[in-house]
Amino acid sequence: MSLAAFPEAVHVRAPGKINVYLGVGGRHGDGYHALATVFQAVSLYEDVIARDADDFTLSVFGVADPSTVPVDDRNLAMRAAKILASATGYTGGVHLELHKNVPVAGGMGGGSADAAAALVACDALWGTGLSPQRLHELAARLGADVPFALHGGTAVGTGRGDQLNPALARGRFDWVLVPSDEGLSTPEIYARLDTHRAENGALADDPPLSLDVPVPVLQALRAGDPNSLAACMFNDLEVPALLERPALDDIISDGLHAGALSGIVSGSGPTVAFLCETPESAQYVQASLEATGRTALHVHGPVPGARIISA
């Protein structure tokens, strides 16, 4: 490839996600819990623009307080770029612009979407030409949600959540999201779950180290039936999230009262996701929640994973 063929900048968009179902088992020796989850990518996106640079730098846009998003190696997008460079022998750098729309520390995988977008953007910018399988392997080294942000759609995640199998989801599912001004720490929510289980004897035996997604969840997705899906939505992390942030219970109650089929804390929270029967009912739920002074976002899924918008 000639030098002229390399793009000056690559813009990649990657979606946030909702955990339609999230079962949490015991903790493995590496510190990660066993998971069985169903991810659905939704139409709330992170945009990452990669430009050639001598070093690795990062800037953040779209958040009220940029200090909430690190710009060093604590940032998954920065780590993604460096892992790709190391894996391919690339000796230059990159400047990443993160334009954030997914709530920060909101349980919707915004940081993971940034990382997936950075992998795709840098691969295109540098002309390293990795296969989708190799990108998936690098993504899995960054965290359980990053491989899903690469692929999008609807998928079952097992193991740490990074062992993905596509799930057939017919039609469109409409969601209303209520983000919170202050995020929650995923490690702290998992730790609180462990403590809660130990104190309350929630599980008679040790939590299992291997889990499966219940069949009714998969059947509801295959049927494209929001009513059936609403009946089996579940999140093991909802209890510790509500313990940490009791006000989330009021949000769930208000959304259900407004007509949502079901409400659930997304991932480790604190974003609350409401499943609605139709786009019109979602618009009504959104308006009702906004009338209480809350921010409410109407999104839909499933949508594709990380993809190049321009290069």
mmCIF file of C-alpha atoms in Angstrom:
data_model
loop_
_atom_site.group_PDB
_atom_site.id
_atom_site.type_symbol
_atom_site.label_atom_id
_atom_site.label_comp_id
_atom_site.label_asym_id
_atom_site.label_seq_id
_atom_site.Cartn_x
_atom_site.Cartn_y
_atom_site.Cartn_z
ATOM 1 C CA MET A 1 0.000 0.000 0.000
ATOM 2 C CA SER A 2 1.394 3.418 -0.897
ATOM 3 C CA LEU A 3 1.662 6.149 1.708
ATOM 4 C CA ALA A 4 -1.072 8.078 -0.100
ATOM 5 C CA ALA A 5 -3.459 5.172 0.458
ATOM 6 C CA PHE A 6 -3.362 5.523 4.233
ATOM 7 C CA PRO A 7 -6.177 7.711 5.590
ATOM 8 C CA GLU A 8 -5.407 10.875 7.547
ATOM 9 C CA ALA A 9 -8.177 10.090 10.017
ATOM 10 C CA VAL A 10 -10.603 7.235 10.661
ATOM 11 C CA HIS A 11 -13.998 7.729 12.306
ATOM 12 C CA VAL A 12 -15.536 4.636 13.932
ATOM 13 C CA ARG A 13 -18.876 4.371 15.734
ATOM 14 C CA ALA A 14 -19.632 1.663 18.325
ATOM 15 C CA PRO A 15 -22.840 1.067 20.311
ATOM 16 C CA GLY A 16 -23.608 0.931 23.975
ATOM 17 C CA LYS A 17 -25.338 -2.167 25.291
ATOM 18 C CA ILE A 18 -28.073 -3.371 27.587
ATOM 19 C CA ASN A 19 -27.811 -6.599 29.541
ATOM 20 C CA VAL A 20 -31.252 -8.068 28.895
ATOM 21 C CA TYR A 21 -30.324 -10.922 31.223
ATOM 22 C CA LEU A 22 -27.344 -11.120 33.581
ATOM 23 C CA GLY A 23 -26.699 -14.073 35.860
ATOM 24 C CA VAL A 24 -23.601 -13.899 38.052
ATOM 25 C CA GLY A 25 -21.958 -17.016 39.445
ATOM 26 C CA GLY A 26 -18.874 -17.617 41.545
ATOM 27 C CA ARG A 27 -15.519 -15.921 41.189
ATOM 28 C CA HIS A 28 -12.755 -17.714 39.317
ATOM 29 C CA GLY A 29 -9.110 -17.664 40.322
ATOM 30 C CA ASP A 30 -8.430 -14.717 37.987
ATOM 31 C CA GLY A 31 -10.861 -12.581 40.002
ATOM 32 C CA TYR A 32 -13.589 -12.547 37.348
ATOM 33 C CA HIS A 33 -17.057 -13.893 38.083
ATOM 34 C CA ALA A 34 -18.743 -16.560 36.003
ATOM 35 C CA LEU A 35 -21.428 -14.924 33.888
ATOM 36 C CA ALA A 36 -24.338 -15.864 31.699
ATOM 37 C CA THR A 37 -25.689 -12.815 29.938
ATOM 38 C CA VAL A 38 -27.581 -11.609 26.915
ATOM 39 C CA PHE A 39 -26.233 -8.402 25.409
ATOM 40 C CA GLN A 40 -28.239 -6.221 23.078
ATOM 41 C CA ALA A 41 -26.525 -3.347 21.267
ATOM 42 C CA VAL A 42 -28.703 -0.230 21.197
ATOM 43 C CA SER A 43 -28.789 3.010 19.232
ATOM 44 C CA LEU A 44 -26.724 5.093 21.639
ATOM 45 C CA TYR A 45 -23.203 5.408 20.277
ATOM 46 C CA GLU A 46 -19.637 6.303 21.071
ATOM 47 C CA ASP A 47 -17.673 7.952 18.236
ATOM 48 C CA VAL A 48 -13.903 7.607 18.065
ATOM 49 C CA ILE A 49 -11.732 9.489 15.575
ATOM 50 C CA ALA A 50 -8.159 8.272 15.194
ATOM 51 C CA ARG A 51 -5.427 10.481 13.705
ATOM 52 C CA ASP A 52 -1.771 9.738 13.106
ATOM 53 C CA ALA A 53 0.567 11.026 15.836
ATOM 54 C CA ASP A 54 4.071 10.456 17.147
ATOM 55 C CA ASP A 55 2.842 9.391 20.576
ATOM 56 C CA PHE A 56 -0.352 8.003 22.131
ATOM 57 C CA THR A 57 -2.699 10.806 23.212
ATOM 58 C CA LEU A 58 -6.418 11.096 23.873
ATOM 59 C CA SER A 59 -9.050 13.821 24.207
ATOM 60 C CA VAL A 60 -12.635 13.543 25.410
ATOM 61 C CA PHE A 61 -15.766 15.381 24.262
ATOM 62 C CA GLY A 62 -19.437 15.178 25.185
ATOM 63 C CA VAL A 63 -19.200 14.853 28.967
ATOM 64 C CA ALA A 64 -20.044 17.569 31.475
ATOM 65 C CA ASP A 65 -16.944 16.812 33.538
ATOM 66 C CA PRO A 66 -14.055 15.539 31.379
ATOM 67 C CA SER A 67 -12.126 14.620 34.533
ATOM 68 C CA THR A 68 -14.479 11.637 34.945
ATOM 69 C CA VAL A 69 -12.874 10.035 31.886
ATOM 70 C CA PRO A 70 -9.137 9.267 32.209
ATOM 71 C CA VAL A 71 -6.877 10.126 29.279
ATOM 72 C CA ASP A 72 -3.987 7.841 30.253
ATOM 73 C CA ASP A 73 -3.569 4.056 30.306
ATOM 74 C CA ARG A 74 -6.593 3.720 32.593
ATOM 75 C CA ASN A 75 -8.700 4.490 29.522
ATOM 76 C CA LEU A 76 -9.693 1.342 27.632
ATOM 77 C CA ALA A 77 -9.427 3.092 24.261
ATOM 78 C CA MET A 78 -5.836 4.096 24.982
ATOM 79 C CA ARG A 79 -5.025 0.561 26.073
ATOM 80 C CA ALA A 80 -6.698 -0.812 22.958
ATOM 81 C CA ALA A 81 -4.503 1.314 20.698
ATOM 82 C CA LYS A 82 -1.344 0.264 22.521
ATOM 83 C CA ILE A 83 -2.285 -3.416 22.509
ATOM 84 C CA LEU A 84 -2.886 -3.255 18.757
ATOM 85 C CA ALA A 85 0.454 -1.514 18.185
ATOM 86 C CA SER A 86 2.255 -4.121 20.294
ATOM 87 C CA ALA A 87 0.524 -7.022 18.552
ATOM 88 C CA THR A 88 1.337 -5.743 15.064
ATOM 89 C CA GLY A 89 4.761 -4.211 15.637
ATOM 90 C CA TYR A 90 3.527 -0.717 14.771
ATOM 91 C CA THR A 91 6.080 1.838 16.006
ATOM 92 C CA GLY A 92 4.142 5.096 15.646
ATOM 93 C CA GLY A 93 1.384 6.578 17.773
ATOM 94 C CA VAL A 94 -2.158 7.859 17.487
ATOM 95 C CA HIS A 95 -4.347 10.651 18.771
ATOM 96 C CA LEU A 96 -7.823 9.458 19.713
ATOM 97 C CA GLU A 97 -10.821 11.758 19.975
ATOM 98 C CA LEU A 98 -13.598 10.217 22.066
ATOM 99 C CA HIS A 99 -17.028 11.712 21.489
ATOM 100 C CA LYS A 100 -19.151 10.207 24.239
ATOM 101 C CA ASN A 101 -22.916 9.675 24.262
ATOM 102 C CA VAL A 102 -23.172 6.517 26.364
ATOM 103 C CA PRO A 103 -23.402 7.370 30.106
ATOM 104 C CA VAL A 104 -20.010 7.244 31.847
ATOM 105 C CA ALA A 105 -19.843 4.428 34.424
ATOM 106 C CA GLY A 106 -23.505 3.770 33.625
ATOM 107 C CA GLY A 107 -23.518 0.008 33.127
ATOM 108 C CA MET A 108 -23.919 0.339 29.357
ATOM 109 C CA GLY A 109 -20.387 -0.472 28.242
ATOM 110 C CA GLY A 110 -19.398 2.986 27.000
ATOM 111 C CA GLY A 111 -15.723 2.466 27.780
ATOM 112 C CA SER A 112 -15.836 -0.928 26.093
ATOM 113 C CA ALA A 113 -17.421 0.653 23.004
ATOM 114 C CA ASP A 114 -14.571 3.181 22.967
ATOM 115 C CA ALA A 115 -12.052 0.336 23.087
ATOM 116 C CA ALA A 116 -13.738 -1.596 20.281
ATOM 117 C CA ALA A 117 -13.926 1.542 18.159
ATOM 118 C CA ALA A 118 -10.253 2.321 18.841
ATOM 119 C CA LEU A 119 -9.215 -1.175 17.706
ATOM 120 C CA VAL A 120 -11.124 -0.855 14.432
ATOM 121 C CA ALA A 121 -10.006 2.744 13.852
ATOM 122 C CA CYS A 122 -6.315 2.115 14.498
ATOM 123 C CA ASP A 123 -6.339 -1.065 12.421
ATOM 124 C CA ALA A 124 -7.683 0.960 9.487
ATOM 125 C CA LEU A 125 -5.462 4.008 10.143
ATOM 126 C CA TRP A 126 -2.276 1.956 10.352
ATOM 127 C CA GLY A 127 -3.181 -0.497 7.616
ATOM 128 C CA THR A 128 -2.440 -3.441 9.892
ATOM 129 C CA GLY A 129 -5.275 -5.472 8.374
ATOM 130 C CA LEU A 130 -6.067 -7.814 11.239
ATOM 131 C CA SER A 131 -8.741 -10.463 10.797
ATOM 132 C CA PRO A 132 -12.024 -10.143 12.724
ATOM 133 C CA GLN A 133 -10.965 -13.143 14.828
ATOM 134 C CA ARG A 134 -7.650 -11.500 15.776
ATOM 135 C CA LEU A 135 -9.423 -8.252 16.665
ATOM 136 C CA HIS A 136 -11.804 -10.296 18.821
ATOM 137 C CA GLU A 137 -8.853 -11.896 20.628
ATOM 138 C CA LEU A 138 -7.323 -8.498 21.372
ATOM 139 C CA ALA A 139 -10.705 -7.167 22.474
ATOM 140 C CA ALA A 140 -11.110 -10.037 24.933
ATOM 141 C CA ARG A 141 -7.832 -9.036 26.598
ATOM 142 C CA LEU A 142 -9.355 -5.630 27.376
ATOM 143 C CA GLY A 143 -12.534 -6.759 29.145
ATOM 144 C CA ALA A 144 -15.626 -8.886 28.866
ATOM 145 C CA ASP A 145 -17.790 -6.257 27.113
ATOM 146 C CA VAL A 146 -15.282 -5.208 24.437
ATOM 147 C CA PRO A 147 -15.736 -8.209 22.100
ATOM 148 C CA PHE A 148 -19.479 -7.646 22.088
ATOM 149 C CA ALA A 149 -19.046 -3.963 21.193
ATOM 150 C CA LEU A 150 -17.052 -5.144 18.176
ATOM 151 C CA HIS A 151 -19.834 -7.419 16.945
ATOM 152 C CA GLY A 152 -23.047 -5.747 18.150
ATOM 153 C CA GLY A 153 -26.475 -7.231 17.510
ATOM 154 C CA THR A 154 -27.737 -9.568 20.214
ATOM 155 C CA ALA A 155 -25.464 -12.199 21.726
ATOM 156 C CA VAL A 156 -25.146 -14.648 24.572
ATOM 157 C CA GLY A 157 -22.032 -14.158 26.665
ATOM 158 C CA THR A 158 -20.679 -16.881 28.933
ATOM 159 C CA GLY A 159 -17.429 -17.454 30.799
ATOM 160 C CA ARG A 160 -16.431 -13.943 31.849
ATOM 161 C CA GLY A 161 -19.020 -12.688 29.356
ATOM 162 C CA ASP A 162 -16.465 -12.663 26.530
ATOM 163 C CA GLN A 163 -17.333 -16.074 25.053
ATOM 164 C CA LEU A 164 -19.901 -14.859 22.559
ATOM 165 C CA ASN A 165 -22.495 -16.672 20.511
ATOM 166 C CA PRO A 166 -24.924 -14.709 18.332
ATOM 167 C CA ALA A 167 -28.546 -14.873 19.484
ATOM 168 C CA LEU A 168 -31.326 -14.627 16.940
ATOM 169 C CA ALA A 169 -33.477 -11.607 17.751
ATOM 170 C CA ARG A 170 -36.303 -10.883 15.350
ATOM 171 C CA GLY A 171 -37.623 -7.415 14.801
ATOM 172 C CA ARG A 172 -36.999 -4.341 16.879
ATOM 173 C CA PHE A 173 -37.015 -3.836 20.634
ATOM 174 C CA ASP A 174 -37.720 -0.350 21.991
ATOM 175 C CA TRP A 175 -36.088 0.827 25.203
ATOM 176 C CA VAL A 176 -36.189 3.940 27.348
ATOM 177 C CA LEU A 177 -33.004 4.636 29.274
ATOM 178 C CA VAL A 178 -32.719 6.771 32.393
ATOM 179 C CA PRO A 179 -29.066 7.621 33.115
ATOM 180 C CA SER A 180 -27.798 9.007 36.413
ATOM 181 C CA ASP A 181 -25.593 12.025 36.938
ATOM 182 C CA GLU A 182 -23.167 9.959 39.020
ATOM 183 C CA GLY A 183 -21.864 6.577 37.896
ATOM 184 C CA LEU A 184 -21.264 3.377 39.820
ATOM 185 C CA SER A 185 -18.043 1.388 40.001
ATOM 186 C CA THR A 186 -18.412 -2.044 38.396
ATOM 187 C CA PRO A 187 -15.823 -3.728 40.709
ATOM 188 C CA GLU A 188 -17.542 -2.244 43.762
ATOM 189 C CA ILE A 189 -20.961 -3.512 42.656
ATOM 190 C CA TYR A 190 -19.585 -7.031 42.149
ATOM 191 C CA ALA A 191 -17.916 -6.856 45.576
ATOM 192 C CA ARG A 192 -21.181 -5.706 47.127
ATOM 193 C CA LEU A 193 -22.959 -8.653 45.499
ATOM 194 C CA ASP A 194 -20.445 -11.062 47.047
ATOM 195 C CA THR A 195 -20.881 -9.435 50.462
ATOM 196 C CA HIS A 196 -24.668 -9.455 50.195
ATOM 197 C CA ARG A 197 -24.710 -13.131 49.290
ATOM 198 C CA ALA A 198 -22.367 -14.028 52.133
ATOM 199 C CA GLU A 199 -24.375 -12.062 54.694
ATOM 200 C CA ASN A 200 -27.796 -13.252 53.555
ATOM 201 C CA GLY A 201 -27.104 -16.818 52.501
ATOM 202 C CA ALA A 202 -28.594 -16.002 49.117
ATOM 203 C CA LEU A 203 -27.106 -19.173 47.664
ATOM 204 C CA ALA A 204 -27.171 -22.350 49.722
ATOM 205 C CA ASP A 205 -24.000 -23.627 48.070
ATOM 206 C CA ASP A 206 -21.051 -21.847 46.545
ATOM 207 C CA PRO A 207 -22.095 -19.808 43.484
ATOM 208 C CA PRO A 208 -21.684 -21.945 40.352
ATOM 209 C CA LEU A 209 -18.647 -21.441 38.136
ATOM 210 C CA SER A 210 -20.608 -22.150 34.966
ATOM 211 C CA LEU A 211 -23.982 -20.652 34.040
ATOM 212 C CA ASP A 212 -26.451 -20.772 31.165
ATOM 213 C CA VAL A 213 -29.004 -18.254 29.926
ATOM 214 C CA PRO A 214 -32.561 -19.521 30.575
ATOM 215 C CA VAL A 215 -34.311 -20.862 27.489
ATOM 216 C CA PRO A 216 -37.363 -18.522 27.812
ATOM 217 C CA VAL A 217 -35.095 -15.499 27.319
ATOM 218 C CA LEU A 218 -33.788 -16.881 24.030
ATOM 219 C CA GLN A 219 -37.268 -17.916 22.915
ATOM 220 C CA ALA A 220 -38.622 -14.413 23.545
ATOM 221 C CA LEU A 221 -35.809 -12.874 21.497
ATOM 222 C CA ARG A 222 -36.325 -15.332 18.634
ATOM 223 C CA ALA A 223 -40.042 -14.572 18.635
ATOM 224 C CA GLY A 224 -39.401 -10.822 18.667
ATOM 225 C CA ASP A 225 -41.947 -10.596 21.487
ATOM 226 C CA PRO A 226 -41.294 -7.754 23.953
ATOM 227 C CA ASN A 227 -44.046 -8.965 26.303
ATOM 228 C CA SER A 228 -42.439 -12.389 26.665
ATOM 229 C CA LEU A 229 -38.993 -10.861 27.033
ATOM 230 C CA ALA A 230 -40.220 -8.468 29.725
ATOM 231 C CA ALA A 231 -41.402 -11.428 31.782
ATOM 232 C CA CYS A 232 -37.930 -12.974 31.954
ATOM 233 C CA MET A 233 -35.557 -10.000 32.110
ATOM 234 C CA PHE A 234 -33.232 -10.356 35.106
ATOM 235 C CA ASN A 235 -30.024 -8.914 36.552
ATOM 236 C CA ASP A 236 -28.147 -10.354 39.535
ATOM 237 C CA LEU A 237 -26.349 -7.017 39.926
ATOM 238 C CA GLU A 238 -29.610 -5.125 40.432
ATOM 239 C CA VAL A 239 -29.761 -5.909 44.158
ATOM 240 C CA PRO A 240 -26.295 -4.493 44.970
ATOM 241 C CA ALA A 241 -26.916 -1.525 42.660
ATOM 242 C CA LEU A 242 -30.167 -0.727 44.518
ATOM 243 C CA LEU A 243 -28.407 -1.129 47.853
ATOM 244 C CA GLU A 244 -25.794 1.358 46.710
ATOM 245 C CA ARG A 245 -28.294 3.722 45.058
ATOM 246 C CA PRO A 246 -31.797 3.251 46.585
ATOM 247 C CA ALA A 247 -33.245 6.051 44.445
ATOM 248 C CA LEU A 248 -33.037 3.737 41.435
ATOM 249 C CA ASP A 249 -36.022 1.844 42.843
ATOM 250 C CA ASP A 250 -38.149 4.993 42.495
ATOM 251 C CA ILE A 251 -37.090 5.360 38.859
ATOM 252 C CA ILE A 252 -38.107 1.767 38.128
ATOM 253 C CA SER A 253 -41.477 2.306 39.805
ATOM 254 C CA ASP A 254 -42.146 5.501 37.845
ATOM 255 C CA GLY A 255 -41.278 3.868 34.528
ATOM 256 C CA LEU A 256 -43.551 0.899 35.176
ATOM 257 C CA HIS A 257 -46.341 3.249 36.241
ATOM 258 C CA ALA A 258 -45.874 5.129 32.950
ATOM 259 C CA GLY A 259 -46.522 1.940 30.997
ATOM 260 C CA ALA A 260 -43.168 0.225 30.452
ATOM 261 C CA LEU A 261 -43.408 -3.561 30.235
ATOM 262 C CA SER A 262 -40.418 -4.046 32.523
ATOM 263 C CA GLY A 263 -37.585 -2.051 34.057
ATOM 264 C CA ILE A 264 -34.130 -3.264 34.957
ATOM 265 C CA VAL A 265 -30.801 -1.859 36.067
ATOM 266 C CA SER A 266 -28.459 -2.211 33.087
ATOM 267 C CA GLY A 267 -25.299 -4.144 33.928
ATOM 268 C CA SER A 268 -23.687 -2.769 37.073
ATOM 269 C CA GLY A 269 -25.850 0.364 36.869
ATOM 270 C CA PRO A 270 -26.880 2.986 37.516
ATOM 271 C CA THR A 271 -28.612 3.380 34.133
ATOM 272 C CA VAL A 272 -32.146 1.966 34.215
ATOM 273 C CA ALA A 273 -33.499 0.356 31.040
ATOM 274 C CA PHE A 274 -37.231 0.056 30.371
ATOM 275 C CA LEU A 275 -38.534 -2.317 27.705
ATOM 276 C CA CYS A 276 -41.610 -0.990 25.911
ATOM 277 C CA GLU A 277 -44.112 -2.691 23.639
ATOM 278 C CA THR A 278 -43.937 -0.304 20.672
ATOM 279 C CA PRO A 279 -42.017 2.812 19.567
ATOM 280 C CA GLU A 280 -45.108 4.864 20.427
ATOM 281 C CA SER A 281 -45.367 3.482 23.951
ATOM 282 C CA ALA A 282 -41.644 4.133 24.423
ATOM 283 C CA GLN A 283 -42.176 7.756 23.428
ATOM 284 C CA TYR A 284 -44.951 8.017 26.018
ATOM 285 C CA VAL A 285 -42.789 6.480 28.750
ATOM 286 C CA GLN A 286 -39.948 8.798 27.790
ATOM 287 C CA ALA A 287 -42.195 11.868 28.004
ATOM 288 C CA SER A 288 -43.670 10.729 31.341
ATOM 289 C CA LEU A 289 -40.228 10.278 32.892
ATOM 290 C CA GLU A 290 -39.028 13.597 31.501
ATOM 291 C CA ALA A 291 -42.067 15.243 33.108
ATOM 292 C CA THR A 292 -40.640 14.154 36.502
ATOM 293 C CA GLY A 293 -37.449 16.097 35.738
ATOM 294 C CA ARG A 294 -35.396 13.078 34.716
ATOM 295 C CA THR A 295 -33.330 12.565 31.595
ATOM 296 C CA ALA A 296 -34.860 9.811 29.462
ATOM 297 C CA LEU A 297 -33.594 8.474 26.132
ATOM 298 C CA HIS A 298 -35.573 6.427 23.616
ATOM 299 C CA VAL A 299 -33.332 3.910 21.841
ATOM 300 C CA HIS A 300 -33.826 0.673 19.958
ATOM 301 C CA GLY A 301 -31.964 -2.543 19.316
ATOM 302 C CA PRO A 302 -30.380 -4.589 18.066
ATOM 303 C CA VAL A 303 -27.920 -2.471 16.053
ATOM 304 C CA PRO A 304 -24.550 -3.348 14.469
ATOM 305 C CA GLY A 305 -21.223 -3.280 16.317
ATOM 306 C CA ALA A 306 -18.169 -1.083 15.735
ATOM 307 C CA ARG A 307 -18.032 0.125 12.145
ATOM 308 C CA ILE A 308 -16.129 2.665 10.088
ATOM 309 C CA ILE A 309 -18.129 5.817 9.330
ATOM 310 C CA SER A 310 -15.425 7.569 7.305
ATOM 311 C CA ALA A 311 -11.753 7.156 6.472
#
